[in-house]
Amino acid sequence: MLVHICCAVDSHYFLQELRKLYPQTKITGFFYNPNIHPHEEYLLRLQDTKRSCKMLNIDLVEGDYTLEEWLEAIKGLEQEKEKGARCNICFDVRLETSAKMALMLGITHFSTTLLSSPMKEQAILKAQGEAIGARYNLTFLYHNVRAKGGVERQNALAKRDKLYRQNYCGCKFALNAQRETQNKVCIELMSPLNRQVHPASIAQRLKLFKERDILEANGQDYHLLQRQSQSYLLMRAFVCVGTSVLPSLVLNRSQSKKINIKDLEIHSIKLPPTLTESLLSQQHHLTLESTCLDVGISVKDDTLFLDVQGVATLLNIPPTSLETLRLSYAQELYIREKLVGIESIQPLIVVQSLALFKASHAPIHVEVVAEFFEHKSFYMLANT
């Protein structure tokens, strides 16, 4: 039989239950879910499904990620509530493609792990599966694995085998509605222009679960846990000197602020002794004098300015232009820690050169719009 798989959490238990019912039947998994958005989330669920099928010794076929075709199919139903008409069309799209795949593979029976999801209507899935099966002369196998404590057993199995437990169904419309109801920022649908991997992002989850697979491949035990922390999102920001916009980079954890600075002073500061010693040991050509930084300080405000040379010194990297400067989230927090402390939230702004401030007597206008928010993420503790 061919079994359409929506995610590893649903399939891991469902496939094992099917094996008990049909011990002599070869089961092939089919991962086809063009509804999943964004693409990193699709890749993460696919990766976890591959791991699950490998654990269960089940062959897996990957379908195409036909997002545009799926969007066309549900056009006009974007604002439908979950379990409504949009979901029914979504089921049809995936089940019909599964039926076609079964025909291509010469398989006469098919089913779907959507039947194990608490977010799906069993009766609707059964009716749609049987109708599609009849059109293609296939048998749709219905089995309610949720009955008699099945949901609890499924969740316990997912936790035991350290599966990725997603916190939304899959499509961006349901996700956006869910986050609006929760009054939360929909970070999953935002991509930083600098392509930074944000701690609360799906890209970070994908990276973490790849690391999990590496630990398992090396036979190293670990604990997969969840933590709640405060994260940061810069919405927009700009710096103006007089009437001219000054190219700049606002570092992470800079609080929202709208100010006019008329008394910016440029000071040369010495780095902390421990940091100076570390830099000197790594770059033998440095001198004590070259481990001083020029910093722009607003006398009546806590906003600080740093140039690209200062960034290069702090991070022990080659100097570059502001246009080509690419910092990771961790690097930005490192700069903040060394200058003002990791717990600070004052604006830290990088410019190409502080010389412009010395030459110009025009007022400096700074506007930062940012948001701090709570989020849950996964992390691992590897056993030594």
Short mmCIF file of C-alpha atoms in Angstrom, two decimals:
data_model
loop_
_atom_site.label_atom_id
_atom_site.label_comp_id
_atom_site.label_asym_id
_atom_site.label_seq_id
_atom_site.Cartn_x
_atom_site.Cartn_y
_atom_site.Cartn_z
CA MET A 1 0.00 0.00 0.00
CA LEU A 2 1.01 3.63 -0.51
CA VAL A 3 0.63 5.88 2.53
CA HIS A 4 0.58 9.64 2.10
CA ILE A 5 2.67 11.17 4.90
CA CYS A 6 2.03 14.69 6.18
CA CYS A 7 4.70 14.76 8.94
CA ALA A 8 6.77 12.41 11.08
CA VAL A 9 4.78 12.97 14.29
CA ASP A 10 1.60 11.71 12.60
CA SER A 11 3.24 9.00 10.49
CA HIS A 12 5.52 7.42 13.09
CA TYR A 13 2.64 5.95 15.08
CA PHE A 14 0.23 5.53 12.15
CA LEU A 15 2.65 3.41 10.10
CA GLN A 16 3.38 1.11 13.02
CA GLU A 17 -0.33 0.58 13.61
CA LEU A 18 -0.86 -0.23 9.92
CA ARG A 19 1.92 -2.81 10.13
CA LYS A 20 0.06 -4.55 12.95
CA LEU A 21 -3.11 -4.66 10.83
CA TYR A 22 -1.39 -5.69 7.57
CA PRO A 23 1.77 -7.57 8.60
CA GLN A 24 2.25 -9.16 5.15
CA THR A 25 1.78 -5.94 3.17
CA LYS A 26 4.67 -3.82 1.91
CA ILE A 27 4.17 -0.18 2.94
CA THR A 28 5.64 2.69 0.92
CA GLY A 29 5.54 6.25 2.24
CA PHE A 30 4.77 9.23 0.01
CA PHE A 31 5.67 12.72 1.23
CA TYR A 32 3.61 15.22 -0.76
CA ASN A 33 2.75 18.47 1.04
CA PRO A 34 2.91 21.59 -1.16
CA ASN A 35 0.79 23.40 1.44
CA ILE A 36 3.68 23.62 3.91
CA HIS A 37 5.13 27.10 4.14
CA PRO A 38 7.79 28.46 4.28
CA HIS A 39 10.11 26.16 2.32
CA GLU A 40 12.47 25.71 5.29
CA GLU A 41 9.57 24.22 7.26
CA TYR A 42 8.86 21.85 4.35
CA LEU A 43 12.50 20.75 4.34
CA LEU A 44 12.48 20.26 8.11
CA ARG A 45 9.36 18.05 8.05
CA LEU A 46 10.72 16.12 5.10
CA GLN A 47 14.04 15.57 6.88
CA ASP A 48 12.26 14.29 9.98
CA THR A 49 10.03 12.02 7.88
CA LYS A 50 13.09 10.50 6.21
CA ARG A 51 14.56 9.80 9.64
CA SER A 52 11.30 8.22 10.85
CA CYS A 53 10.95 6.00 7.77
CA LYS A 54 14.57 4.91 8.14
CA MET A 55 13.90 3.94 11.76
CA LEU A 56 10.84 1.93 10.64
CA ASN A 57 12.55 0.46 7.56
CA ILE A 58 9.93 1.92 5.21
CA ASP A 59 10.69 3.16 1.71
CA LEU A 60 9.87 6.83 1.15
CA VAL A 61 9.00 8.60 -2.11
CA GLU A 62 9.26 12.40 -2.14
CA GLY A 63 6.72 14.31 -4.21
CA ASP A 64 7.31 17.69 -5.81
CA TYR A 65 6.95 20.92 -3.85
CA THR A 66 4.23 22.39 -6.08
CA LEU A 67 3.37 25.41 -3.96
CA GLU A 68 2.09 27.58 -6.84
CA GLU A 69 -0.30 24.85 -8.00
CA TRP A 70 -1.58 24.44 -4.44
CA LEU A 71 -2.14 28.20 -4.08
CA GLU A 72 -4.13 28.17 -7.31
CA ALA A 73 -6.25 25.26 -6.07
CA ILE A 74 -7.29 27.04 -2.86
CA LYS A 75 -7.66 30.46 -4.48
CA GLY A 76 -10.56 32.39 -2.95
CA LEU A 77 -10.47 30.31 0.25
CA GLU A 78 -7.42 31.95 1.84
CA GLN A 79 -9.43 33.43 4.72
CA GLU A 80 -11.36 30.25 5.53
CA LYS A 81 -10.93 28.96 9.07
CA GLU A 82 -8.99 25.77 9.70
CA LYS A 83 -11.10 22.62 9.20
CA GLY A 84 -13.12 24.60 6.64
CA ALA A 85 -13.41 24.57 2.85
CA ARG A 86 -9.72 25.41 2.28
CA CYS A 87 -8.65 22.34 4.26
CA ASN A 88 -11.01 20.13 2.27
CA ILE A 89 -9.47 21.29 -1.02
CA CYS A 90 -6.02 20.78 0.50
CA PHE A 91 -6.93 17.19 1.35
CA ASP A 92 -8.22 16.61 -2.18
CA VAL A 93 -5.01 17.96 -3.75
CA ARG A 94 -2.78 15.71 -1.68
CA LEU A 95 -4.96 12.61 -1.79
CA GLU A 96 -5.49 12.81 -5.56
CA THR A 97 -1.76 13.16 -6.19
CA SER A 98 -1.22 10.20 -3.84
CA ALA A 99 -3.72 8.15 -5.83
CA LYS A 100 -1.90 9.00 -9.08
CA MET A 101 1.42 8.01 -7.50
CA ALA A 102 -0.07 4.69 -6.39
CA LEU A 103 -1.12 3.99 -9.99
CA MET A 104 2.35 4.88 -11.26
CA LEU A 105 3.90 2.46 -8.77
CA GLY A 106 1.39 -0.31 -9.51
CA ILE A 107 -0.10 -0.15 -5.99
CA THR A 108 -3.83 -0.82 -5.50
CA HIS A 109 -4.35 0.44 -1.93
CA PHE A 110 -3.59 3.85 -0.40
CA SER A 111 -4.15 5.79 2.82
CA THR A 112 -2.98 8.96 4.58
CA THR A 113 -1.44 9.80 7.94
CA LEU A 114 -3.72 12.85 8.05
CA LEU A 115 -6.13 10.41 9.69
CA SER A 116 -3.98 10.49 12.82
CA SER A 117 -3.96 14.28 13.19
CA PRO A 118 -6.23 15.74 15.91
CA MET A 119 -6.63 18.83 13.69
CA LYS A 120 -8.37 16.92 10.87
CA GLU A 121 -11.97 15.72 10.52
CA GLN A 122 -12.02 11.92 10.25
CA ALA A 123 -15.38 11.66 8.48
CA ILE A 124 -14.38 14.18 5.79
CA LEU A 125 -11.03 12.51 5.17
CA LYS A 126 -12.70 9.10 4.90
CA ALA A 127 -15.32 10.34 2.43
CA GLN A 128 -12.80 12.20 0.28
CA GLY A 129 -10.33 9.31 0.29
CA GLU A 130 -12.97 6.79 -0.74
CA ALA A 131 -14.34 9.08 -3.49
CA ILE A 132 -10.87 9.66 -4.95
CA GLY A 133 -10.08 5.96 -4.68
CA ALA A 134 -13.23 5.09 -6.62
CA ARG A 135 -12.28 7.51 -9.43
CA TYR A 136 -8.91 5.80 -9.86
CA ASN A 137 -10.13 2.25 -9.16
CA LEU A 138 -8.11 2.10 -5.94
CA THR A 139 -9.00 1.05 -2.40
CA PHE A 140 -8.72 3.74 0.25
CA LEU A 141 -7.83 2.24 3.63
CA TYR A 142 -9.45 4.01 6.56
CA HIS A 143 -8.18 3.36 10.05
CA ASN A 144 -8.89 5.51 13.11
CA VAL A 145 -5.67 5.37 15.13
CA ARG A 146 -6.85 8.21 17.38
CA ALA A 147 -9.45 6.09 19.16
CA LYS A 148 -8.97 4.48 22.57
CA GLY A 149 -6.02 6.58 23.68
CA GLY A 150 -4.26 6.63 20.32
CA VAL A 151 -3.48 10.35 20.46
CA GLU A 152 -1.74 9.95 23.83
CA ARG A 153 0.28 6.97 22.57
CA GLN A 154 1.23 8.89 19.42
CA ASN A 155 2.49 11.87 21.44
CA ALA A 156 4.44 9.66 23.83
CA LEU A 157 6.08 7.86 20.90
CA ALA A 158 7.01 11.15 19.22
CA LYS A 159 8.61 12.37 22.44
CA ARG A 160 10.45 9.10 23.03
CA ASP A 161 11.91 9.00 19.53
CA LYS A 162 12.74 12.74 19.58
CA LEU A 163 10.70 13.72 16.56
CA TYR A 164 10.21 17.30 15.43
CA ARG A 165 6.90 18.44 16.88
CA GLN A 166 5.73 21.40 14.82
CA ASN A 167 3.40 23.99 16.33
CA TYR A 168 1.16 24.69 13.32
CA CYS A 169 -0.60 22.66 10.63
CA GLY A 170 1.46 23.77 7.66
CA CYS A 171 -0.07 26.45 5.44
CA LYS A 172 0.70 30.14 5.84
CA PHE A 173 -2.96 31.15 6.06
CA ALA A 174 -3.67 28.96 9.08
CA LEU A 175 -0.35 29.98 10.63
CA ASN A 176 -1.02 33.69 10.27
CA ALA A 177 -4.51 33.32 11.75
CA GLN A 178 -3.12 31.25 14.61
CA ARG A 179 -0.48 33.85 15.48
CA GLU A 180 -3.04 36.68 15.30
CA THR A 181 -5.26 34.82 17.75
CA GLN A 182 -2.26 34.32 20.04
CA ASN A 183 -1.31 38.00 19.63
CA LYS A 184 2.19 36.90 18.61
CA VAL A 185 4.60 38.02 15.92
CA CYS A 186 4.47 35.62 12.95
CA ILE A 187 8.26 35.28 12.78
CA GLU A 188 7.94 32.15 10.59
CA LEU A 189 6.75 34.28 7.65
CA MET A 190 9.54 36.85 7.92
CA SER A 191 12.97 36.61 6.31
CA PRO A 192 15.69 39.10 7.33
CA LEU A 193 17.06 41.00 4.34
CA ASN A 194 20.60 40.21 5.52
CA ARG A 195 19.73 36.45 5.53
CA GLN A 196 20.74 36.18 9.16
CA VAL A 197 19.68 32.96 10.88
CA HIS A 198 17.44 34.22 13.66
CA PRO A 199 17.30 32.19 16.92
CA ALA A 200 13.51 31.95 16.66
CA SER A 201 13.48 31.05 12.97
CA ILE A 202 12.63 27.83 11.17
CA ALA A 203 16.07 28.01 9.56
CA GLN A 204 17.58 27.68 13.04
CA ARG A 205 15.34 24.67 13.77
CA LEU A 206 16.41 23.07 10.50
CA LYS A 207 20.06 23.56 11.44
CA LEU A 208 19.48 22.11 14.92
CA PHE A 209 17.75 18.96 13.66
CA LYS A 210 20.52 18.39 11.15
CA GLU A 211 22.92 18.48 14.10
CA ARG A 212 20.67 15.94 15.84
CA ASP A 213 21.03 13.59 12.87
CA ILE A 214 24.82 13.97 13.00
CA LEU A 215 24.88 13.11 16.71
CA GLU A 216 22.79 10.00 16.01
CA ALA A 217 25.00 8.98 13.10
CA ASN A 218 27.99 9.18 15.44
CA GLY A 219 26.22 7.15 18.12
CA GLN A 220 26.19 10.03 20.60
CA ASP A 221 23.30 10.30 23.04
CA TYR A 222 21.56 13.64 23.58
CA HIS A 223 18.51 15.31 25.07
CA LEU A 224 16.16 17.31 22.82
CA LEU A 225 14.50 19.97 24.96
CA GLN A 226 12.46 23.14 24.62
CA ARG A 227 13.27 26.53 26.08
CA GLN A 228 11.45 29.83 26.22
CA SER A 229 13.43 33.01 25.70
CA GLN A 230 13.14 36.60 24.55
CA SER A 231 14.12 37.32 20.98
CA TYR A 232 14.48 40.45 18.90
CA LEU A 233 13.20 41.62 15.55
CA LEU A 234 14.26 44.83 13.81
CA MET A 235 11.35 46.11 11.74
CA ARG A 236 12.94 49.20 10.21
CA ALA A 237 15.60 51.79 10.99
CA PHE A 238 17.46 54.72 9.44
CA VAL A 239 20.00 57.40 10.29
CA CYS A 240 20.01 60.87 8.73
CA VAL A 241 22.74 63.51 8.89
CA GLY A 242 20.94 66.72 8.06
CA THR A 243 18.72 65.80 5.12
CA SER A 244 20.91 62.96 3.84
CA VAL A 245 20.32 59.30 4.74
CA LEU A 246 23.50 57.72 6.08
CA PRO A 247 24.12 54.03 5.27
CA SER A 248 24.10 52.18 8.59
CA LEU A 249 23.65 48.85 10.33
CA VAL A 250 21.57 48.73 13.52
CA LEU A 251 22.75 45.88 15.71
CA ASN A 252 20.45 43.33 17.33
CA ARG A 253 18.69 44.21 20.60
CA SER A 254 18.69 47.94 19.82
CA GLN A 255 15.47 49.26 21.34
CA SER A 256 12.94 51.38 19.46
CA LYS A 257 13.92 55.02 19.52
CA LYS A 258 13.27 58.27 17.67
CA ILE A 259 15.81 60.94 18.53
CA ASN A 260 17.68 63.99 17.25
CA ILE A 261 21.33 64.07 18.33
CA LYS A 262 22.99 67.48 18.39
CA ASP A 263 25.93 66.71 20.63
CA LEU A 264 27.65 63.60 19.28
CA GLU A 265 31.22 63.24 20.52
CA ILE A 266 33.88 60.93 19.10
CA HIS A 267 36.04 59.23 21.73
CA SER A 268 38.84 56.71 21.50
CA ILE A 269 38.31 53.97 24.09
CA LYS A 270 40.54 51.13 25.15
CA LEU A 271 39.23 47.60 24.95
CA PRO A 272 38.95 45.59 28.18
CA PRO A 273 42.33 44.02 29.16
CA THR A 274 41.12 40.43 28.68
CA LEU A 275 39.82 41.20 25.19
CA THR A 276 42.98 43.10 24.29
CA GLU A 277 45.16 40.16 25.34
CA SER A 278 43.00 37.79 23.33
CA LEU A 279 43.22 39.91 20.18
CA LEU A 280 46.97 40.42 20.55
CA SER A 281 47.51 36.68 20.87
CA GLN A 282 45.49 36.01 17.70
CA GLN A 283 46.86 38.83 15.57
CA HIS A 284 50.56 39.27 16.22
CA HIS A 285 50.75 42.41 14.08
CA LEU A 286 48.41 44.30 16.42
CA THR A 287 49.74 46.78 18.97
CA LEU A 288 48.15 48.04 22.16
CA GLU A 289 47.34 51.30 20.40
CA SER A 290 45.51 49.55 17.56
CA THR A 291 43.17 47.83 20.04
CA CYS A 292 41.54 51.16 20.81
CA LEU A 293 38.18 51.91 19.24
CA ASP A 294 36.68 55.16 18.02
CA VAL A 295 33.12 55.38 19.33
CA GLY A 296 30.49 58.03 18.69
CA ILE A 297 28.73 58.88 21.94
CA SER A 298 25.56 60.90 22.27
CA VAL A 299 26.07 63.04 25.36
CA LYS A 300 22.39 63.31 26.31
CA ASP A 301 21.38 59.88 25.02
CA ASP A 302 22.63 56.29 25.27
CA THR A 303 22.93 55.72 21.48
CA LEU A 304 26.42 54.63 20.37
CA PHE A 305 28.02 54.65 16.92
CA LEU A 306 30.82 52.36 15.78
CA ASP A 307 32.63 52.28 12.42
CA VAL A 308 33.51 49.21 10.33
CA GLN A 309 37.14 49.36 11.47
CA GLY A 310 35.97 49.03 15.06
CA VAL A 311 33.82 46.05 14.12
CA ALA A 312 36.81 44.40 12.42
CA THR A 313 38.95 44.92 15.51
CA LEU A 314 36.36 43.57 17.93
CA LEU A 315 35.62 40.48 15.84
CA ASN A 316 39.19 39.89 14.70
CA ILE A 317 38.15 39.90 11.04
CA PRO A 318 39.53 41.75 7.98
CA PRO A 319 38.12 45.27 7.54
CA THR A 320 35.42 45.57 4.89
CA SER A 321 32.98 48.13 3.61
CA LEU A 322 29.62 48.59 5.26
CA GLU A 323 27.95 47.44 2.05
CA THR A 324 29.65 44.03 2.16
CA LEU A 325 29.67 43.61 5.94
CA ARG A 326 27.75 40.45 6.90
CA LEU A 327 27.44 39.69 10.60
CA SER A 328 25.78 36.71 12.23
CA TYR A 329 23.28 37.11 15.04
CA ALA A 330 25.93 35.84 17.48
CA GLN A 331 28.55 38.31 16.20
CA GLU A 332 26.21 41.23 16.72
CA LEU A 333 25.48 40.12 20.28
CA TYR A 334 29.23 39.70 20.88
CA ILE A 335 29.87 43.33 19.89
CA ARG A 336 27.08 44.44 22.21
CA GLU A 337 28.49 42.40 25.07
CA LYS A 338 31.98 43.88 24.68
CA LEU A 339 30.81 47.48 24.37
CA VAL A 340 27.86 47.85 26.73
CA GLY A 341 27.03 44.42 28.17
CA ILE A 342 24.90 41.55 26.91
CA GLU A 343 21.79 42.70 28.83
CA SER A 344 21.79 46.20 27.30
CA ILE A 345 19.15 47.36 24.82
CA GLN A 346 20.48 50.77 23.84
CA PRO A 347 20.86 51.43 20.10
CA LEU A 348 24.25 50.40 18.66
CA ILE A 349 24.74 51.63 15.12
CA VAL A 350 27.55 50.78 12.71
CA VAL A 351 28.54 53.29 10.00
CA GLN A 352 31.29 53.24 7.41
CA SER A 353 33.32 55.98 9.09
CA LEU A 354 32.90 58.30 12.05
CA ALA A 355 34.83 60.99 10.17
CA LEU A 356 31.60 62.27 8.60
CA PHE A 357 30.30 63.20 12.03
CA LYS A 358 33.46 65.16 12.74
CA ALA A 359 33.21 67.06 9.48
CA SER A 360 29.49 67.79 9.65
CA HIS A 361 27.72 69.99 12.17
CA ALA A 362 24.28 68.95 10.97
CA PRO A 363 21.95 67.26 13.48
CA ILE A 364 21.76 63.48 13.42
CA HIS A 365 18.30 61.92 13.30
CA VAL A 366 17.94 58.28 14.39
CA GLU A 367 14.77 56.24 14.11
CA VAL A 368 14.61 52.59 15.13
CA VAL A 369 11.47 50.45 15.20
CA ALA A 370 12.04 47.06 16.80
CA GLU A 371 10.18 44.44 18.78
CA PHE A 372 11.13 42.10 21.58
CA PHE A 373 9.01 38.96 21.86
CA GLU A 374 8.81 35.66 23.70
CA HIS A 375 9.36 32.49 21.73
CA LYS A 376 9.91 28.79 22.26
CA SER A 377 12.70 26.95 20.53
CA PHE A 378 14.42 23.56 20.63
CA TYR A 379 17.90 22.97 21.92
CA MET A 380 20.07 19.94 22.58
CA LEU A 381 22.23 18.76 25.42
CA ALA A 382 24.70 16.12 24.24
CA ASN A 383 25.83 13.51 26.73
CA THR A 384 29.58 13.24 27.18
#
